[in-house]
Coordinates of C-alpha atoms and ligand atoms in Angstrom, one line a residue:
M1 CA 85.2 72.6 85.3
E2 CA 81.7 74.1 86.0
R3 CA 80.1 77.5 85.8
I4 CA 80.6 79.4 89.1
D5 CA 76.9 80.3 89.3
K6 CA 75.9 76.7 89.0
I7 CA 78.4 75.5 91.5
I8 CA 77.3 78.0 94.2
A9 CA 73.5 77.5 93.5
S10 CA 73.9 73.7 93.7
Q11 CA 74.7 74.1 97.4
G12 CA 71.1 75.2 98.1
Q13 CA 71.8 78.5 99.9
Y14 CA 71.6 80.9 96.9
S15 CA 69.6 80.7 93.7
R16 CA 71.3 81.2 90.3
S17 CA 69.8 84.8 90.2
D18 CA 71.1 85.5 93.8
V19 CA 74.5 84.4 92.6
K20 CA 74.4 86.7 89.6
K21 CA 73.6 89.6 92.0
L22 CA 76.4 88.6 94.3
I23 CA 78.8 88.6 91.4
S24 CA 77.7 92.1 90.3
K25 CA 78.4 93.2 93.8
K26 CA 81.9 91.7 93.6
Q27 CA 81.1 89.3 96.5
V28 CA 82.3 86.1 94.8
S29 CA 85.9 85.1 94.3
V30 CA 87.8 82.1 93.0
N31 CA 91.3 81.6 94.4
G32 CA 91.5 85.2 95.6
E33 CA 90.3 86.8 92.4
V34 CA 87.0 88.6 92.2
V35 CA 84.6 86.9 89.8
K36 CA 83.4 89.3 87.1
S37 CA 80.9 87.1 85.2
A38 CA 78.7 84.1 86.0
N39 CA 80.3 82.4 83.0
V40 CA 83.6 81.9 84.9
K41 CA 84.4 78.3 85.3
A42 CA 85.9 76.6 88.4
D43 CA 86.6 73.2 89.8
P44 CA 84.5 73.0 93.0
L45 CA 86.7 70.4 94.5
T46 CA 90.1 72.1 94.1
D47 CA 89.5 75.8 93.7
R48 CA 88.9 78.0 96.7
I49 CA 85.5 79.7 96.1
T50 CA 84.3 82.4 98.5
V51 CA 80.9 84.0 98.8
K52 CA 80.7 87.2 100.8
G53 CA 84.2 86.4 102.1
V54 CA 83.2 83.0 103.4
A55 CA 84.8 79.9 101.8
L56 CA 82.3 77.6 100.1
D57 CA 82.2 74.2 101.7
F58 CA 81.3 72.4 98.5
K59 CA 79.4 69.1 98.8
R60 CA 78.4 67.2 95.7
N61 CA 75.7 65.5 97.7
V62 CA 74.5 65.6 101.3
Y63 CA 73.7 62.6 103.5
L64 CA 71.7 63.1 106.6
M65 CA 70.4 60.8 109.3
L66 CA 67.2 61.6 111.2
N67 CA 65.8 60.0 114.3
K68 CA 62.2 60.4 113.0
P69 CA 59.6 61.4 115.5
K70 CA 55.9 60.3 115.3
G71 CA 53.6 62.6 113.3
Y72 CA 55.8 63.3 110.3
V73 CA 55.3 61.7 106.9
S74 CA 58.2 60.3 104.8
A75 CA 57.6 62.6 101.8
T76 CA 58.9 65.8 100.4
E77 CA 55.5 67.5 100.5
D78 CA 52.1 66.7 102.0
R79 CA 48.9 68.6 102.2
D80 CA 47.8 67.4 105.6
H81 CA 50.9 66.6 107.6
Q82 CA 54.3 67.8 108.5
T83 CA 57.1 66.1 106.4
V84 CA 60.4 64.8 107.6
L85 CA 62.1 67.6 105.5
E86 CA 60.8 70.1 108.1
L87 CA 63.3 68.5 110.5
V88 CA 66.3 69.1 108.3
P89 CA 68.8 71.8 109.4
E90 CA 68.3 75.1 107.5
A91 CA 71.6 74.9 105.7
F92 CA 70.4 71.9 103.7
A93 CA 66.9 73.0 103.1
G94 CA 67.5 74.5 99.6
R95 CA 68.9 71.2 98.2
D96 CA 66.9 68.6 96.3
I97 CA 66.8 66.2 99.2
F98 CA 64.3 63.4 99.8
P99 CA 63.9 60.5 102.3
A100 CA 65.5 57.3 101.1
G101 CA 62.7 54.9 102.0
R102 CA 59.6 55.3 104.0
L103 CA 58.5 54.9 107.6
D104 CA 54.9 55.2 108.5
R105 CA 53.7 58.4 110.1
D106 CA 53.6 56.8 113.6
T107 CA 56.9 54.9 113.2
T108 CA 60.1 56.4 114.7
G109 CA 63.8 55.9 114.2
L110 CA 66.5 55.8 111.6
M111 CA 65.8 57.5 108.3
I112 CA 68.3 58.6 105.7
I113 CA 67.7 61.8 103.8
T114 CA 69.9 62.6 100.8
D115 CA 70.0 64.2 97.3
D116 CA 72.0 61.2 96.0
G117 CA 69.5 59.3 93.9
A118 CA 72.0 56.5 93.1
L119 CA 72.7 55.8 96.7
A120 CA 69.0 55.9 97.6
H121 CA 68.3 53.5 94.8
N122 CA 71.0 51.2 96.1
I123 CA 69.7 51.1 99.6
L124 CA 66.1 50.5 98.5
A125 CA 66.6 48.1 95.5
P126 CA 64.6 45.0 96.4
K127 CA 67.3 42.7 94.9
K128 CA 69.9 44.0 97.4
H129 CA 67.9 42.7 100.4
V130 CA 69.4 45.3 102.7
Q131 CA 68.5 44.4 106.3
K132 CA 66.4 46.8 108.3
I133 CA 66.1 46.2 112.0
Y134 CA 63.1 47.4 114.1
H135 CA 62.2 47.4 117.8
V136 CA 58.5 46.5 118.0
E137 CA 56.0 46.6 120.9
L138 CA 52.8 44.8 120.7
D139 CA 49.4 44.9 122.5
I140 CA 49.7 41.2 123.3
P141 CA 52.6 39.0 124.4
V142 CA 55.1 38.0 121.7
T143 CA 55.1 34.2 121.0
K144 CA 57.5 31.6 119.7
E145 CA 54.8 30.8 117.1
M146 CA 55.2 34.3 115.7
A147 CA 59.0 33.9 115.6
R148 CA 58.6 30.5 113.8
G149 CA 56.1 32.0 111.4
F150 CA 58.4 35.0 110.6
A151 CA 61.3 32.6 110.0
E152 CA 59.3 30.6 107.5
G153 CA 57.6 33.6 105.7
V154 CA 54.3 35.1 106.7
E155 CA 51.6 35.1 104.1
L156 CA 50.2 38.5 103.4
N157 CA 47.5 39.5 100.9
D158 CA 50.2 40.6 98.5
G159 CA 52.2 37.4 98.7
V160 CA 54.4 35.4 101.1
C161 CA 57.1 37.6 102.8
K162 CA 60.8 36.7 102.7
E163 CA 62.0 35.1 105.9
A164 CA 62.3 37.6 108.7
G165 CA 64.1 37.5 112.0
L166 CA 62.1 37.8 115.2
E167 CA 64.0 37.9 118.5
I168 CA 61.8 38.1 121.6
V169 CA 63.3 40.9 123.8
G170 CA 60.5 41.3 126.4
E171 CA 57.0 40.0 127.1
Y172 CA 55.5 42.5 124.6
A173 CA 58.6 43.4 122.7
A174 CA 60.6 42.0 119.8
R175 CA 63.4 42.9 117.5
V176 CA 62.5 42.2 113.9
T177 CA 64.9 42.1 110.9
L178 CA 63.4 42.5 107.5
K179 CA 65.1 42.1 104.1
E180 CA 62.3 43.8 102.2
G181 CA 60.1 46.8 102.7
R182 CA 56.4 46.4 101.8
Y183 CA 53.7 48.8 102.8
H184 CA 53.0 48.5 106.5
Q185 CA 54.8 45.2 106.4
I186 CA 55.6 44.7 110.1
K187 CA 52.1 45.8 111.2
R188 CA 50.5 43.4 108.7
M189 CA 52.8 40.5 109.7
F190 CA 51.9 40.8 113.3
G191 CA 48.3 41.4 112.3
C192 CA 48.3 37.8 111.0
Y193 CA 48.7 36.7 114.7
G194 CA 46.0 39.0 116.0
A195 CA 48.6 41.4 117.4
K196 CA 48.5 45.2 117.0
V197 CA 51.8 47.0 116.8
V198 CA 51.8 49.9 119.4
E199 CA 55.4 51.1 118.9
L200 CA 57.6 50.7 115.9
H201 CA 61.1 52.1 115.9
R202 CA 63.8 51.5 113.2
L203 CA 67.2 50.8 114.7
A204 CA 69.4 50.0 111.7
M205 CA 69.6 49.9 107.9
G206 CA 72.3 47.5 106.7
N207 CA 75.3 48.1 109.0
L208 CA 74.3 51.6 109.9
H209 CA 72.8 51.8 113.4
L210 CA 70.9 54.7 114.9
P211 CA 73.4 56.3 117.3
D212 CA 72.3 56.5 120.9
D213 CA 73.1 60.2 121.0
L214 CA 70.8 61.2 118.2
A215 CA 67.7 62.3 120.0
V216 CA 64.2 61.9 118.5
G217 CA 63.7 64.7 116.0
E218 CA 67.4 65.4 115.6
C219 CA 68.9 65.4 112.1
R220 CA 72.6 65.6 111.3
E221 CA 75.1 64.8 108.5
L222 CA 76.5 61.3 108.3
T223 CA 80.2 61.0 109.3
D224 CA 82.5 59.7 106.6
E225 CA 82.6 56.3 108.4
E226 CA 78.8 56.1 108.5
L227 CA 78.5 57.1 104.8
K228 CA 81.0 54.3 104.0
L229 CA 78.7 51.8 105.7
L230 CA 75.8 52.8 103.5
Q231 CA 78.0 52.9 100.3
Q232 CA 79.1 49.3 101.0
L233 CA 75.5 48.0 100.7
Ligands
URA301 N1 56.7 48.2 108.8 C1 55.6 48.9 109.1 O1 54.5 48.4 109.3 N2 55.8 50.2 109.2 C2 57.0 50.9 109.0 O2 57.0 52.1 109.1 C3 58.1 50.1 108.7 C4 57.9 48.7 108.6

Protein backbone atom coordinates (compact mmCIF):
# COMPACT_ATOMS: atom_id res chain seq x y z
CA MET A 1 0.00 0.00 0.00
CA GLU A 2 1.27 3.46 -0.88
CA ARG A 3 0.13 6.98 -0.24
CA ILE A 4 -2.42 8.18 -2.75
CA ASP A 5 -0.59 11.46 -3.49
CA LYS A 6 2.61 9.54 -4.21
CA ILE A 7 0.85 7.04 -6.47
CA ILE A 8 -0.80 9.74 -8.56
CA ALA A 9 2.28 11.99 -8.72
CA SER A 10 4.47 9.02 -9.80
CA GLN A 11 2.56 8.91 -13.09
CA GLY A 12 4.03 12.24 -14.15
CA GLN A 13 0.89 14.20 -14.96
CA TYR A 14 0.38 15.90 -11.58
CA SER A 15 2.85 17.04 -8.92
CA ARG A 16 2.35 16.09 -5.24
CA SER A 17 1.02 19.61 -4.57
CA ASP A 18 -1.36 19.37 -7.56
CA VAL A 19 -2.70 16.13 -6.07
CA LYS A 20 -3.24 17.76 -2.67
CA LYS A 21 -5.28 20.50 -4.37
CA LEU A 22 -7.29 17.91 -6.31
CA ILE A 23 -7.99 16.07 -3.04
CA SER A 24 -9.20 19.23 -1.34
CA LYS A 25 -11.53 19.77 -4.32
CA LYS A 26 -12.84 16.19 -3.84
CA GLN A 27 -11.58 15.20 -7.30
CA VAL A 28 -9.77 12.01 -6.27
CA SER A 29 -11.45 8.75 -5.35
CA VAL A 30 -10.43 5.20 -4.48
CA ASN A 31 -12.89 2.40 -5.23
CA GLY A 32 -15.71 4.91 -5.54
CA GLU A 33 -14.99 6.74 -2.26
CA VAL A 34 -13.88 10.35 -2.31
CA VAL A 35 -10.41 10.69 -0.81
CA LYS A 36 -10.31 13.18 2.09
CA SER A 37 -6.58 13.22 2.82
CA ALA A 38 -3.30 12.72 0.97
CA ASN A 39 -2.35 10.22 3.70
CA VAL A 40 -4.88 7.70 2.43
CA LYS A 41 -3.17 4.54 1.22
CA ALA A 42 -4.09 2.44 -1.77
CA ASP A 43 -2.77 -0.43 -3.84
CA PRO A 44 -2.13 1.08 -7.28
CA LEU A 45 -2.36 -2.32 -8.96
CA THR A 46 -5.70 -3.47 -7.55
CA ASP A 47 -7.59 -0.38 -6.34
CA ARG A 48 -9.57 1.72 -8.80
CA ILE A 49 -8.22 5.22 -8.48
CA THR A 50 -9.87 8.09 -10.30
CA VAL A 51 -8.70 11.66 -10.82
CA LYS A 52 -11.27 14.17 -12.03
CA GLY A 53 -13.51 11.20 -12.78
CA VAL A 54 -10.95 9.51 -15.04
CA ALA A 55 -9.53 6.12 -14.01
CA LEU A 56 -5.78 6.20 -13.38
CA ASP A 57 -3.99 3.85 -15.77
CA PHE A 58 -1.19 3.12 -13.30
CA LYS A 59 2.17 2.10 -14.71
CA ARG A 60 5.08 1.35 -12.40
CA ASN A 61 7.46 2.07 -15.29
CA VAL A 62 7.17 3.19 -18.87
CA TYR A 63 8.98 1.69 -21.83
CA LEU A 64 9.07 3.65 -25.06
CA MET A 65 10.67 3.05 -28.42
CA LEU A 66 11.73 5.90 -30.62
CA ASN A 67 12.83 5.96 -34.23
CA LYS A 68 15.43 8.62 -33.60
CA PRO A 69 15.82 11.31 -36.23
CA LYS A 70 19.07 13.13 -36.98
CA GLY A 71 19.80 16.28 -35.02
CA TYR A 72 18.74 15.06 -31.56
CA VAL A 73 21.15 14.15 -28.77
CA SER A 74 20.72 11.06 -26.59
CA ALA A 75 20.52 12.91 -23.29
CA THR A 76 17.92 14.26 -20.89
CA GLU A 77 19.16 17.83 -21.28
CA ASP A 78 21.55 19.69 -23.51
CA ARG A 79 22.45 23.34 -23.81
CA ASP A 80 22.92 23.45 -27.56
CA HIS A 81 20.76 20.77 -29.14
CA GLN A 82 17.32 19.24 -28.98
CA THR A 83 17.18 16.02 -26.95
CA VAL A 84 15.37 12.79 -27.74
CA LEU A 85 13.06 13.50 -24.77
CA GLU A 86 11.46 16.28 -26.83
CA LEU A 87 10.03 13.54 -29.07
CA VAL A 88 8.29 11.71 -26.23
CA PRO A 89 4.46 12.00 -26.13
CA GLU A 90 3.22 14.59 -23.64
CA ALA A 91 1.60 11.96 -21.38
CA PHE A 92 5.04 10.59 -20.38
CA ALA A 93 6.94 13.85 -20.26
CA GLY A 94 6.55 14.31 -16.48
CA ARG A 95 8.19 10.97 -15.63
CA ASP A 96 11.87 10.47 -14.87
CA ILE A 97 12.61 8.94 -18.24
CA PHE A 98 15.98 8.74 -19.96
CA PRO A 99 17.44 7.12 -23.08
CA ALA A 100 18.79 3.61 -22.41
CA GLY A 101 22.02 3.92 -24.38
CA ARG A 102 23.31 6.47 -26.79
CA LEU A 103 23.20 7.09 -30.49
CA ASP A 104 25.27 9.88 -32.03
CA ARG A 105 23.44 13.07 -32.96
CA ASP A 106 23.55 12.18 -36.68
CA THR A 107 22.58 8.50 -36.13
CA THR A 108 18.97 7.39 -36.63
CA GLY A 109 16.93 4.39 -35.57
CA LEU A 110 15.91 2.31 -32.59
CA MET A 111 16.24 3.87 -29.19
CA ILE A 112 14.65 2.76 -25.91
CA ILE A 113 13.51 5.41 -23.47
CA THR A 114 12.42 4.33 -20.00
CA ASP A 115 12.32 5.17 -16.31
CA ASP A 116 13.32 1.59 -15.37
CA GLY A 117 16.95 1.90 -14.31
CA ALA A 118 17.36 -1.85 -13.77
CA LEU A 119 16.20 -2.70 -17.28
CA ALA A 120 18.42 -0.01 -18.80
CA HIS A 121 21.39 -1.33 -16.87
CA ASN A 122 20.66 -4.83 -18.10
CA ILE A 123 20.53 -3.79 -21.75
CA LEU A 124 23.73 -1.78 -21.48
CA ALA A 125 25.86 -3.93 -19.15
CA PRO A 126 29.04 -4.72 -21.12
CA LYS A 127 29.08 -8.27 -19.73
CA LYS A 128 25.73 -9.03 -21.35
CA HIS A 129 27.10 -8.48 -24.88
CA VAL A 130 23.62 -7.55 -26.12
CA GLN A 131 23.74 -7.42 -29.92
CA LYS A 132 22.98 -4.20 -31.69
CA ILE A 133 22.41 -4.23 -35.43
CA TYR A 134 23.03 -1.20 -37.67
CA HIS A 135 22.55 -0.34 -41.32
CA VAL A 136 25.61 1.60 -42.47
CA GLU A 137 26.33 3.55 -45.63
CA LEU A 138 29.88 4.52 -46.55
CA ASP A 139 31.51 7.03 -48.87
CA ILE A 140 33.57 4.25 -50.50
CA PRO A 141 32.66 0.65 -51.45
CA VAL A 142 32.44 -1.91 -48.64
CA THR A 143 35.13 -4.56 -48.98
CA LYS A 144 35.64 -8.15 -47.92
CA GLU A 145 38.79 -6.96 -46.16
CA MET A 146 36.59 -4.82 -43.90
CA ALA A 147 34.36 -7.83 -43.18
CA ARG A 148 37.37 -9.99 -42.33
CA GLY A 149 38.84 -7.29 -40.11
CA PHE A 150 35.54 -6.78 -38.26
CA ALA A 151 35.29 -10.56 -37.66
CA GLU A 152 38.80 -10.67 -36.19
CA GLY A 153 38.49 -7.50 -34.09
CA VAL A 154 39.45 -4.05 -35.31
CA GLU A 155 42.12 -2.29 -33.28
CA LEU A 156 41.05 1.17 -32.09
CA ASN A 157 43.03 3.61 -29.97
CA ASP A 158 41.14 2.40 -26.87
CA GLY A 159 41.86 -1.29 -27.53
CA VAL A 160 40.86 -4.13 -29.81
CA CYS A 161 37.12 -4.41 -30.48
CA LYS A 162 35.18 -7.59 -29.89
CA GLU A 163 34.49 -9.47 -33.08
CA ALA A 164 31.69 -7.79 -35.04
CA GLY A 165 29.52 -9.01 -37.92
CA LEU A 166 29.71 -7.21 -41.25
CA GLU A 167 27.38 -8.30 -44.02
CA ILE A 168 27.74 -6.52 -47.34
CA VAL A 169 24.25 -5.48 -48.47
CA GLY A 170 25.12 -3.09 -51.31
CA GLU A 171 28.17 -1.59 -52.97
CA TYR A 172 28.34 1.13 -50.31
CA ALA A 173 26.10 -0.45 -47.67
CA ALA A 174 26.61 -2.94 -44.85
CA ARG A 175 24.76 -4.46 -41.93
CA VAL A 176 26.96 -4.39 -38.86
CA THR A 177 26.34 -6.32 -35.64
CA LEU A 178 28.12 -5.14 -32.51
CA LYS A 179 28.29 -6.76 -29.08
CA GLU A 180 29.64 -3.68 -27.33
CA GLY A 181 29.01 0.04 -27.50
CA ARG A 182 32.03 2.28 -27.47
CA TYR A 183 32.08 5.96 -28.31
CA HIS A 184 31.59 6.43 -32.09
CA GLN A 185 32.48 2.77 -32.45
CA ILE A 186 31.21 2.04 -35.96
CA LYS A 187 32.53 5.30 -37.35
CA ARG A 188 35.95 4.61 -35.85
CA MET A 189 35.97 0.98 -37.04
CA PHE A 190 35.33 2.01 -40.64
CA GLY A 191 37.74 4.90 -40.19
CA CYS A 192 40.51 2.30 -39.85
CA TYR A 193 39.84 1.42 -43.51
CA GLY A 194 39.79 5.01 -44.70
CA ALA A 195 35.98 4.96 -44.96
CA LYS A 196 33.61 7.62 -43.74
CA VAL A 197 30.18 6.61 -42.44
CA VAL A 198 27.59 8.76 -44.21
CA GLU A 199 24.44 7.11 -42.82
CA LEU A 200 24.07 5.10 -39.63
CA HIS A 201 20.74 3.63 -38.56
CA ARG A 202 20.11 1.21 -35.67
CA LEU A 203 17.82 -1.64 -36.67
CA ALA A 204 17.76 -3.80 -33.54
CA MET A 205 18.80 -4.23 -29.93
CA GLY A 206 18.89 -7.89 -28.90
CA ASN A 207 15.77 -9.50 -30.38
CA LEU A 208 13.86 -6.24 -30.51
CA HIS A 209 13.72 -4.88 -34.06
CA LEU A 210 12.64 -1.42 -35.13
CA PRO A 211 9.15 -1.97 -36.59
CA ASP A 212 8.63 -0.90 -40.21
CA ASP A 213 5.61 1.19 -39.26
CA LEU A 214 7.43 3.38 -36.74
CA ALA A 215 8.26 6.46 -38.80
CA VAL A 216 11.36 8.55 -38.14
CA GLY A 217 10.63 10.82 -35.18
CA GLU A 218 7.80 8.65 -33.86
CA CYS A 219 7.80 7.40 -30.30
CA ARG A 220 5.36 4.92 -28.75
CA GLU A 221 5.06 2.52 -25.83
CA LEU A 222 6.42 -0.98 -26.28
CA THR A 223 3.80 -3.70 -26.57
CA ASP A 224 3.90 -6.45 -23.90
CA GLU A 225 5.57 -8.79 -26.41
CA GLU A 226 8.23 -6.22 -27.28
CA LEU A 227 8.91 -5.56 -23.60
CA LYS A 228 9.34 -9.31 -23.00
CA LEU A 229 12.02 -9.38 -25.71
CA LEU A 230 13.97 -6.72 -23.82
CA GLN A 231 13.42 -8.36 -20.42
CA GLN A 232 14.84 -11.64 -21.77
CA LEU A 233 18.19 -10.04 -22.48
N1 LIG B 1 28.54 3.63 -33.62
C1 LIG B 1 28.71 4.95 -33.92
O1 LIG B 1 29.75 5.34 -34.45
N2 LIG B 1 27.70 5.79 -33.65
C2 LIG B 1 26.53 5.40 -33.10
O2 LIG B 1 25.63 6.23 -32.89
C3 LIG B 1 26.36 4.03 -32.79
C4 LIG B 1 27.39 3.16 -33.06
